[in-house]
Structure formats: C-alpha cells, structure tokens
Short mmCIF file of C-alpha atoms and ligand atoms in Angstrom, two decimals:
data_model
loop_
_atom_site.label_atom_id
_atom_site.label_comp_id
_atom_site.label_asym_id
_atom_site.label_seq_id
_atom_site.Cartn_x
_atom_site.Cartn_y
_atom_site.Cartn_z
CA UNK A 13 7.60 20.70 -2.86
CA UNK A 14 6.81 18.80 0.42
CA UNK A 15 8.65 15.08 0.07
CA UNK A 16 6.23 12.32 -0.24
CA UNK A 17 8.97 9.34 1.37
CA UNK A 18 12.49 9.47 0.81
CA UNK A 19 12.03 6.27 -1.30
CA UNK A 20 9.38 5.83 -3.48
CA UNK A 21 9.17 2.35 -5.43
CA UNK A 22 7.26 1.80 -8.38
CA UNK A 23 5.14 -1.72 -8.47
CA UNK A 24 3.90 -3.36 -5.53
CA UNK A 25 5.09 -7.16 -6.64
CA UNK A 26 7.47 -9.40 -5.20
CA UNK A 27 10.56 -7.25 -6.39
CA UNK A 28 9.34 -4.00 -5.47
CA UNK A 29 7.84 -5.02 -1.96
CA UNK A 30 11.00 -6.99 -1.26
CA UNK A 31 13.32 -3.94 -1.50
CA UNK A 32 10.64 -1.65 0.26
CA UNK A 33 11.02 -3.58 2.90
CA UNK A 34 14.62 -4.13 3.02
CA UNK A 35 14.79 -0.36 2.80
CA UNK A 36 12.00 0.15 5.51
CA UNK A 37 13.86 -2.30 7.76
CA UNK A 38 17.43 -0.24 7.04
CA UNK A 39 15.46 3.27 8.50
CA UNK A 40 14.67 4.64 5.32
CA UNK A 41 11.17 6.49 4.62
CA UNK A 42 9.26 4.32 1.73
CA UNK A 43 6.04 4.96 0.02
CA UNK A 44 4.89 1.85 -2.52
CA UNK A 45 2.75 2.92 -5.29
CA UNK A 46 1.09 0.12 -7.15
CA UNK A 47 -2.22 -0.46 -9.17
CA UNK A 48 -3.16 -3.32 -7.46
CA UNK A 49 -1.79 -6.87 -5.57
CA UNK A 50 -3.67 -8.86 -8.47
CA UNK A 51 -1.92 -8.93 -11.47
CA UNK A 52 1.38 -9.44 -9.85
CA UNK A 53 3.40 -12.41 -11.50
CA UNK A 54 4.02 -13.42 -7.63
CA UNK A 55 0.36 -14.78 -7.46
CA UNK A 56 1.09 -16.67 -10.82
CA UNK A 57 4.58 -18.21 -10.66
CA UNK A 58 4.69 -21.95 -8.86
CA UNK A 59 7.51 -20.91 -6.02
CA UNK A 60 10.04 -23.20 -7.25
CA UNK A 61 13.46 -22.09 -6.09
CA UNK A 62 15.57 -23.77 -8.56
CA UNK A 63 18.61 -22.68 -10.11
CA UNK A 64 19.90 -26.31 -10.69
CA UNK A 65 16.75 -27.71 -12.26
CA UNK A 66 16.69 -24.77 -14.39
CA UNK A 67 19.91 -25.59 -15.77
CA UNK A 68 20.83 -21.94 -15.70
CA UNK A 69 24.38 -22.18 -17.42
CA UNK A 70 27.00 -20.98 -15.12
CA UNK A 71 27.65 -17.09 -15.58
CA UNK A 72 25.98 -14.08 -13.65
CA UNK A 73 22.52 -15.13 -13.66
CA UNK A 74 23.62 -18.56 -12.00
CA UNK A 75 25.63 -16.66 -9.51
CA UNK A 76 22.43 -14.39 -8.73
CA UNK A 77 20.48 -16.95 -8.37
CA UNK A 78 22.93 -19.01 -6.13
CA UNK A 79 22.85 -16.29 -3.68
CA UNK A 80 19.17 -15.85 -3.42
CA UNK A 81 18.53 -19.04 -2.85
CA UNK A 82 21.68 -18.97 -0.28
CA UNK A 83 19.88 -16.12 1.37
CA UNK A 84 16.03 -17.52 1.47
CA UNK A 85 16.33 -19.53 5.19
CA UNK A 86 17.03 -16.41 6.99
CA UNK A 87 15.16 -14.16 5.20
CA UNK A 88 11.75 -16.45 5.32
CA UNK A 89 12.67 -16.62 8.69
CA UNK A 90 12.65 -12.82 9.68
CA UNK A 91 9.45 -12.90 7.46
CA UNK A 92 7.85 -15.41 9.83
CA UNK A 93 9.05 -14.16 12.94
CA UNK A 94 7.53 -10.22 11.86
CA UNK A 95 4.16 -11.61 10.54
CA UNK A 96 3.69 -15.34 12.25
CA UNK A 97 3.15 -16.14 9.10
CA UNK A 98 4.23 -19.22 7.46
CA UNK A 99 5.80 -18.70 3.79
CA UNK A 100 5.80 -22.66 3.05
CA UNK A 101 9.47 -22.40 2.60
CA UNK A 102 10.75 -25.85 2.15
CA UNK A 103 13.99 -27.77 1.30
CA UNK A 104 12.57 -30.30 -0.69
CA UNK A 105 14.93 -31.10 -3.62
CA UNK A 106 14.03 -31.09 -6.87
CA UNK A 107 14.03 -34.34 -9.05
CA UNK A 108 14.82 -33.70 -13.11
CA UNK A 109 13.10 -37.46 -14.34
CA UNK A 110 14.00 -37.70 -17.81
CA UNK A 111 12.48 -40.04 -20.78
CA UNK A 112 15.93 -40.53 -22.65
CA UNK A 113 19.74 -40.69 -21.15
CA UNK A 114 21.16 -38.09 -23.11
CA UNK A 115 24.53 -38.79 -24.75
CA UNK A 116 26.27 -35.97 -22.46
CA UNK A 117 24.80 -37.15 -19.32
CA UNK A 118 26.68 -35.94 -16.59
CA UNK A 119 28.14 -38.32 -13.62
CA UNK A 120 25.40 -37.11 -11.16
CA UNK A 121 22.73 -39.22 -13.64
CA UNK A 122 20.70 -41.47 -11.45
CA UNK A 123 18.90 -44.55 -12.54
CA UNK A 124 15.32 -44.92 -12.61
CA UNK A 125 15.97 -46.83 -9.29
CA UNK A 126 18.18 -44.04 -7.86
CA UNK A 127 15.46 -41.84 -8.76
CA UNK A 128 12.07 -43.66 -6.84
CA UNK A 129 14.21 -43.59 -3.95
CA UNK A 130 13.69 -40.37 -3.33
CA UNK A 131 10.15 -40.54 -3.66
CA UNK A 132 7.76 -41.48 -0.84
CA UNK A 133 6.16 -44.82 -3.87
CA UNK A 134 6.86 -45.25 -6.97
CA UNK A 135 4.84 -43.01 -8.82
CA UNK A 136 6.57 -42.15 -11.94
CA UNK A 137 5.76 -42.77 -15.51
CA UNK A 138 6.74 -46.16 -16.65
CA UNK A 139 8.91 -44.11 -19.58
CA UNK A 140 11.06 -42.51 -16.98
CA UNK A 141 14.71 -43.99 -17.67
CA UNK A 142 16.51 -41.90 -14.99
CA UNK A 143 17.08 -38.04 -14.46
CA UNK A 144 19.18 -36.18 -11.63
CA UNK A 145 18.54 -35.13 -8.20
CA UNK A 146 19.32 -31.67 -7.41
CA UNK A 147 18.83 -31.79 -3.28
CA UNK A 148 19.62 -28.03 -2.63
CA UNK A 149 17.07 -26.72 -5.00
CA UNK A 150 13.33 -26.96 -3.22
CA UNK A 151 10.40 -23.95 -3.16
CA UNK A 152 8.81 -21.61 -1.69
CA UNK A 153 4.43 -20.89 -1.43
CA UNK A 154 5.26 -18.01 -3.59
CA UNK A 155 1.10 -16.38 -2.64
CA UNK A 156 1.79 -17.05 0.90
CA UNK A 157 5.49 -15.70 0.77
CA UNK A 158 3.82 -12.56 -1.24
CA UNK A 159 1.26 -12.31 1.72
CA UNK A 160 3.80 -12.29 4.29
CA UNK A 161 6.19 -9.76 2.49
CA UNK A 162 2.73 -7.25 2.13
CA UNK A 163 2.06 -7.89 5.89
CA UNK A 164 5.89 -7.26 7.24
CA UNK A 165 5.93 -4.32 5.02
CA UNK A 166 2.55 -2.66 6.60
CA UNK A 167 3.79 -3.49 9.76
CA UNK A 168 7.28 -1.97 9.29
CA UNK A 169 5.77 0.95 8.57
CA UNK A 170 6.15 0.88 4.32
CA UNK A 171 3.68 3.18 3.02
CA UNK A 172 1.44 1.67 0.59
CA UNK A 173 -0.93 3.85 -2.14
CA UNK A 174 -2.58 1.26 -4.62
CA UNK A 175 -4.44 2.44 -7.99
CA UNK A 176 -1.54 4.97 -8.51
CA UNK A 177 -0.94 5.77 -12.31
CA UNK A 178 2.75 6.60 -13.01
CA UNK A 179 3.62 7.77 -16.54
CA UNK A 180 6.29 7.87 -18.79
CA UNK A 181 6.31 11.53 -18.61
CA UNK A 182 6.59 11.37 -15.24
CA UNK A 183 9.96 9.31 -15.82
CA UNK A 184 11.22 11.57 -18.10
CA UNK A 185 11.44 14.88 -15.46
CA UNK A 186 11.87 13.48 -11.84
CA UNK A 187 11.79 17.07 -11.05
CA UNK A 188 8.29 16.80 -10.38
CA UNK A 189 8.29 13.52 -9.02
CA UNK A 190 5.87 10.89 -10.00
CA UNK A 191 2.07 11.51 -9.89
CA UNK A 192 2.93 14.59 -7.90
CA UNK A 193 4.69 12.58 -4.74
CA UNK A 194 8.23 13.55 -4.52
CA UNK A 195 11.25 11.69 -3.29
CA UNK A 196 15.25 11.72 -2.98
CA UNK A 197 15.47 8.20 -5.14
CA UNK A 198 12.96 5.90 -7.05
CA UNK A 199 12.55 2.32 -7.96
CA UNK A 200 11.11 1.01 -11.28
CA UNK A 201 10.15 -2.64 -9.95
CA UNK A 202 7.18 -2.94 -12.64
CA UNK A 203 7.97 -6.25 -14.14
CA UNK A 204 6.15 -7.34 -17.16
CA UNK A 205 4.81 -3.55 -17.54
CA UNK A 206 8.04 -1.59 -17.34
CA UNK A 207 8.03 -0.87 -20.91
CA UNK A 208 4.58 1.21 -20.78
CA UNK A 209 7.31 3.61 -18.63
CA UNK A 210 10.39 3.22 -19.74
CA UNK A 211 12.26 2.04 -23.03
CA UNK A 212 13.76 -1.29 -21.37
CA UNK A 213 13.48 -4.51 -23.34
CA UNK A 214 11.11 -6.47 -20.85
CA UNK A 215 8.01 -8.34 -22.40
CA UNK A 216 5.22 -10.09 -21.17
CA UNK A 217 5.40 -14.36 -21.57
CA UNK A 218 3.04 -15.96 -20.52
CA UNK A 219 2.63 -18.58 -17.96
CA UNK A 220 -0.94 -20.72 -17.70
CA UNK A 221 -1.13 -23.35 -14.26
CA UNK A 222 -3.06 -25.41 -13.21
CA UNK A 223 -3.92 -27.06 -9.60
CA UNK A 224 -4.89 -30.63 -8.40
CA UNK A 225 -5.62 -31.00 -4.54
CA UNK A 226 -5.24 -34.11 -2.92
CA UNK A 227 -8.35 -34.83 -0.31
CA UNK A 228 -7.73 -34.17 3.76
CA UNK A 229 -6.29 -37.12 5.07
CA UNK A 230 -4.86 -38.55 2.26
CA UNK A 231 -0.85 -39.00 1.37
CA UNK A 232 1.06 -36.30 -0.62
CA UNK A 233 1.89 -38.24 -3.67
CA UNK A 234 4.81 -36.18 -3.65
CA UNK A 235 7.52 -34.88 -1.28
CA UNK A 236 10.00 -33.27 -3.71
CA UNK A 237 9.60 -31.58 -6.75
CA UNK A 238 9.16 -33.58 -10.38
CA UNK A 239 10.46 -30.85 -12.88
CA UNK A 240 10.61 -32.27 -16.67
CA UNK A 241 10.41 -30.99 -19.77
CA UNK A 242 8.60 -28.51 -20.49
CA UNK A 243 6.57 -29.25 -16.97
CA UNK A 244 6.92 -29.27 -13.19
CA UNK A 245 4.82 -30.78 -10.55
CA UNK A 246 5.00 -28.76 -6.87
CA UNK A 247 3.10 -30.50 -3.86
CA UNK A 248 2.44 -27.94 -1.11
CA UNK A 249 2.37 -29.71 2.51
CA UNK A 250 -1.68 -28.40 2.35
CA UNK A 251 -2.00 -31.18 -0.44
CA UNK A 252 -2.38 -28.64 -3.05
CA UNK A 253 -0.31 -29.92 -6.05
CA UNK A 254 0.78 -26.73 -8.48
CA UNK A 255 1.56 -27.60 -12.42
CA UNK A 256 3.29 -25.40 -14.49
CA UNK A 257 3.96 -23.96 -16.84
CA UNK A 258 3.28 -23.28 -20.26
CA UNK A 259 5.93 -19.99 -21.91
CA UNK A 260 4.04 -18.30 -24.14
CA UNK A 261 5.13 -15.08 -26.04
CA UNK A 262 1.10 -13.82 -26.81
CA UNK A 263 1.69 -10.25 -25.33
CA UNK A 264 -0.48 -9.82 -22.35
CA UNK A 265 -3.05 -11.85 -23.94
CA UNK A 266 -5.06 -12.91 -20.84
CA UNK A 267 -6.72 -16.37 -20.25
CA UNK A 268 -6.32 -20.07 -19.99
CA UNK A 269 -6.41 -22.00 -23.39
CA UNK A 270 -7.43 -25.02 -23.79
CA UNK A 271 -4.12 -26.16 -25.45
CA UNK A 272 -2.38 -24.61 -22.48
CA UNK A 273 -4.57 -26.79 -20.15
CA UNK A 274 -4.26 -29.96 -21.90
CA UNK A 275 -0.24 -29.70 -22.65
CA UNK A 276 0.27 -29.34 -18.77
CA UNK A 277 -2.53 -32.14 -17.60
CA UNK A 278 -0.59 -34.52 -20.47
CA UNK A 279 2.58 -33.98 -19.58
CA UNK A 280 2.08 -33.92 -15.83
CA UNK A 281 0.07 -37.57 -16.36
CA UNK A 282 2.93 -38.91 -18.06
CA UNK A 283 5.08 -37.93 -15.73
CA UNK A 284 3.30 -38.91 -12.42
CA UNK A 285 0.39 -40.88 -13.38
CA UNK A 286 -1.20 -40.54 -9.91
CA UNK A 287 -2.27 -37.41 -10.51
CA UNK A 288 -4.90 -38.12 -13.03
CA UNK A 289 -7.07 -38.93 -9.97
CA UNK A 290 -7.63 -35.01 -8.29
CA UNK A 291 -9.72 -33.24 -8.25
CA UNK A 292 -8.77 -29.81 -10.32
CA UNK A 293 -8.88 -26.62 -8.19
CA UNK A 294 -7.61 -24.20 -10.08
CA UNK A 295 -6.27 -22.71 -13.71
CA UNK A 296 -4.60 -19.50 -13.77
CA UNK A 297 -2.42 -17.54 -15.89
CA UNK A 298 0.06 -15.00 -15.53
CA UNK A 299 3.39 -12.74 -17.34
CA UNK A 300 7.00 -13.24 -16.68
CA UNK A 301 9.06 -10.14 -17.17
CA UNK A 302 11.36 -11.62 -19.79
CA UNK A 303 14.68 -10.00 -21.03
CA UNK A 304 16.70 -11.15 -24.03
CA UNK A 305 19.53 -12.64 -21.79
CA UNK A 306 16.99 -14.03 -19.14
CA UNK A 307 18.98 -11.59 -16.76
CA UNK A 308 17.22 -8.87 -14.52
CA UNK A 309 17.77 -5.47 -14.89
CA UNK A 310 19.29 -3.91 -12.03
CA UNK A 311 20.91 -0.93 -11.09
CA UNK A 312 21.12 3.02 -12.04
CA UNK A 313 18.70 4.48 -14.82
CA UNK A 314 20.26 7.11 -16.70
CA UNK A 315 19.03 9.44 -14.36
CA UNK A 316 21.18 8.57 -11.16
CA UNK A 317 17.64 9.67 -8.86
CA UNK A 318 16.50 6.30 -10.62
CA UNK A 319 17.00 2.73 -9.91
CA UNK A 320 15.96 -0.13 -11.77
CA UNK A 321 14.97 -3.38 -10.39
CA UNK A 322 12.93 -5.05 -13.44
CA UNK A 323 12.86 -8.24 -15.65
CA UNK A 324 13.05 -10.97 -13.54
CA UNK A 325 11.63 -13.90 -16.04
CA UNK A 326 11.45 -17.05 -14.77
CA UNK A 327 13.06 -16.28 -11.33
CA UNK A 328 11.61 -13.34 -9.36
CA UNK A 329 10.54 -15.65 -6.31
CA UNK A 330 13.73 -17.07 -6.05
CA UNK A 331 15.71 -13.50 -6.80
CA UNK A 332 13.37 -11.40 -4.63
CA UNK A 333 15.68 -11.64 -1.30
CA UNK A 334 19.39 -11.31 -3.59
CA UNK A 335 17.45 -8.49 -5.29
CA UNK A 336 16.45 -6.56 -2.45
CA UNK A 337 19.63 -7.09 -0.50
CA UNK A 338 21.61 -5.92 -3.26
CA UNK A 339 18.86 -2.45 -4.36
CA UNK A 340 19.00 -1.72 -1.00
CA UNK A 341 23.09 -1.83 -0.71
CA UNK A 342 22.97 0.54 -3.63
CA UNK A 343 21.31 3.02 -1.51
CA UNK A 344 23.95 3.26 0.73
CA UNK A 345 26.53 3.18 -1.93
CA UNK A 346 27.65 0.05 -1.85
CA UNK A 347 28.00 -1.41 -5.33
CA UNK A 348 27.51 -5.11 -5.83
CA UNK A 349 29.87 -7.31 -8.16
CA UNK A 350 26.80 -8.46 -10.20
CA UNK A 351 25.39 -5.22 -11.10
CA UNK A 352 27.51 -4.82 -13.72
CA UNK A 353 26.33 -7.76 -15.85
CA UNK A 354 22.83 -6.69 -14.67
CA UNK A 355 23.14 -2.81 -16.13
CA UNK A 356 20.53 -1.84 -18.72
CA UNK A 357 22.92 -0.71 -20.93
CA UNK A 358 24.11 -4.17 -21.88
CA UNK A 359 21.23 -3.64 -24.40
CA UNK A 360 22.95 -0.79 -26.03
CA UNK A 361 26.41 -2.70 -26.56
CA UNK A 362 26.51 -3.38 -30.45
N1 LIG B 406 10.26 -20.50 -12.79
C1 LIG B 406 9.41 -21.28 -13.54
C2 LIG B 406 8.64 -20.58 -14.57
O1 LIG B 406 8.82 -19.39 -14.79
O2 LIG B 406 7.82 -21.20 -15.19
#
C-alpha cells in the first residue's frame, strides 16, 4: 500500500495543527485530515491564557499549563516570523475582581484600590470589594493565532485534505489506514468529537460569547483582563471586547440562547459598567472537549501506531504549544514526565 505521509493527524483544530506543525518543522512527512476549519473550538474559545485566574489547583494539569504558557513568547514568535502574521499575543495580566472577601483570602488579596490601579479609569462595578492580580497570566487572539498556525503549516509544507470522514472502523484495524491513506503513526486530535471514533470519555460543553466593539478612535476601556465569576471580559488592542462564557453540558446542541446572552451581558455590566454602551458585534457558540478530571488526554492508544492528543476543556489555546512540543517528543521517543497523569487509561483505574 503506497504511504499517504508518515504522520497522519486526525482534526485540523488548534491541537492537531499545532503538533502537525511541530512535526512538519522536526522533518517529518504530515498529512492533516479534517472536515472543516469551522467548527473548531479554536474559533470559539476567548484566548485567555490563564492558569492562575483559572485557579487550576496545583497538580499535573497546573504544571501543563505552566509550561504552555512558559512556552507561548517563543513559539508566537516563530509563528510571526513564518507567516508575518500577528497572533495578538499579549502579556496583559489578568485581574480576578471579586464581590465578597472570602474568609480564606490569600495574602496576594488586593483592595478595591489596589485593584483600579491597574486599570487605565476606574471602571469597575461599584460592588467590587477587591480581587487579585495575577500579572503573568494575559491572552492570546485565539482566531488570529488559529490563522497563523493554518498558514505556517501550508507553508511548511503540512499536507492538508479537509471534508475527510474517518471512522471508528477505521480505528479499530490501522492495517488499512484511515479512509484508505496509510501512515507509520496517527494522531487522534478530534476534540469535542473524539468519541464518534474512539471510546474516550470526552463530551461536548458548551460555550456561548458574545462581542462588544469599541468605535475607531476611542480608548480601550480595558488593558488587562476582568475574569469573575462565572464571566470574563477580553479587550483585543483592535477594540474588540470578547465576553465569555457560559459552560453548558446540552450535547452539541448548537445556538445562542437567550439566557446564555443575557447571563453574560448581566454579569459583564455588573462587572464593568462601561460596557453597556457598545455596540454588539457578535454572539457565537462553541464545544469544549471536556474530560472528567479537566485533564487532556495524551499519549499512546492501545494500539502503539496511535497517539492521542484529545480533551483539552477549557485550555486548548493555552496547551496547544506544551501539547505539541510534548506529541511531537513522543515521536522521537522521548517520553515526557506528564504523560503519565495524562494516559487514557486513568479512566480504567477502579
Ligand atoms: N478557558 C475559558 C473557557 O473555556 O471558557
């Protein structure tokens, strides 16, 4: 059977692009099958980069997270300097404002006062008591990041087939290779959809946004991100302002509600009241890959010709670079620390 690539990865999103590339740019052949750019969760997500604000508890997905965020200068900047694209990667903190003290507030709790300062006015709710400032989280413009990762990939040479329909069967006997193209390994990097192919425990919750934009000429309102609960607030340096999200466990159920939409515009209000005066651009929707331990799945299928690179949940901007470093080091048999916590069969532990 003639060899399609020597690499063939499943699902053209963030994850599976990422490592394509990281593969293409380490000499190996790659072929990308994917049904289309659209549905990705990359066009969906908000491009936070925030392991702090998330309050990930310290453990392996804090430690994953740590080091893609650790890795994202250089890597948006090899990303830039192969496209001349910008990614809108940007260091802008992160501030957690908070409506109540809580009773285990840690020492790095800033006053309300503490808090404005690092805001170009004082735009937050009047209910804000105080929060924290997390200045080594910041974001990323996760659709122009995406763009730039499809261009650098093209022009590395990844080979790209969209509208592609792998199967479970075709899982099952790699013999045959996938929809008839055959290769020496294979990535499952289908997110939100892996379980149509494979029996992994990754469902579909949903995300709805929203976006304000503030008119040409006029001041950000913002220069950091406001994250609070169940809300965050990301002003792009274009004056596009992205809200999200809502977490929704509907199944793909596709659509903006109007629930969804009011929840964020309330919550967003009360936390920055000067956004109730943009204009609305944009509502949107999308599905995290979600796993029971909010940890990806990474590493060898039961079928060693397989790898697994799936289930990224709230973080598969910020994991992309970590991810595709650490897939691609697998290739060349080199085994990361972390891939043990990340191994599917964690699932099959009683
Ligand atoms: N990372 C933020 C979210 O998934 O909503």
């Amino acid at each position: 059977m003639t060899k399609a690539a020597e690499v063939i990865v499943i699902g053209g999103g963030i994850i599976g692009l990422s490592i394509a590339l990281e593969l293409r740019w380490r000499g190996l052949q790659v072929l990308v099958l994917t049904q289309d750019y659209q549905t990705a969760a990359a066009n969906a997500a908000a491009g936070m980069l925030a392991p702090q604000a998330e309050e990930i508890p310290s453990g392996a997905l804090l430690d994953l997270c740590t080091l893609s965020r650790s890795l994202y200068t250089d890597w948006t900047n090899k990303l830039t300097m192969a496209t001349g694209l910008d990614t809108g990667y940007w260091e802008c903190g992160i501030l957690a404002p908070r409506y109540e003290r809580p009773t285990d507030a840690q020492i790095t709790w800033q006053s309300r006062a503490e808090l404005v300062g690092h805001l170009p006015t004082d735009n937050l709710g009047t209910e804000v008591v105080g929060g924290y400032w997390f200045d080594t989280d910041g974001q990323v413009d996760n659709r122009a990041l995406y763009k730039s990762i499809q261009v650098a990939a093209e022009s590395a040479g990844v080979r790209v087939q969209t509208g592609v329909q792998v199967t479970a069967e075709d899982l099952q006997d790699l013999s045959q290779g996938v929809a008839g193209l055959v290769a020496d390994r294979y990535i499952l990097a289908t997110g939100a959809w892996s379980q149509d192919l494979l029996p992994v425990p990754v469902v579909p919750r949903k995300g709805q946004l929203i976006a304000l934009q503030v008119p040409h000429g006029e001041d950000l309102p913002l220069n950091t991100v406001l994250f609070g609960t169940e809300i965050y607030i990301v002003p792009r340096r274009d004056g596009r302002i992205v809200i999200g999200a809502t977490s929704e466990d509907v199944g793909f159920a596709t659509g903006n509600t109007a629930e969804g939409v009011q929840g964020l515009f309330d919550r967003a209000i009360r936390l920055c009241p000067a956004l109730a005066k943009y204009p609305v651009v944009e509502e949107w929707w999308g599905f995290r890959p979600a796993t029971p331990d909010e940890l990806p799945i990474l590493g060898y299928s039961a079928d060693p010709r397989l790898i697994l690179a799936t289930g990224h949940y709230r973080n598969g901007i910020l994991l992309a670079p970590a991810t595709a470093q650490i897939i691609a080091d697998l290739l060349f048999d080199q085994m990361h620390p972390l891939l043990l916590s990340c191994d599917y069969r964690r699932f099959m532990k009683q």
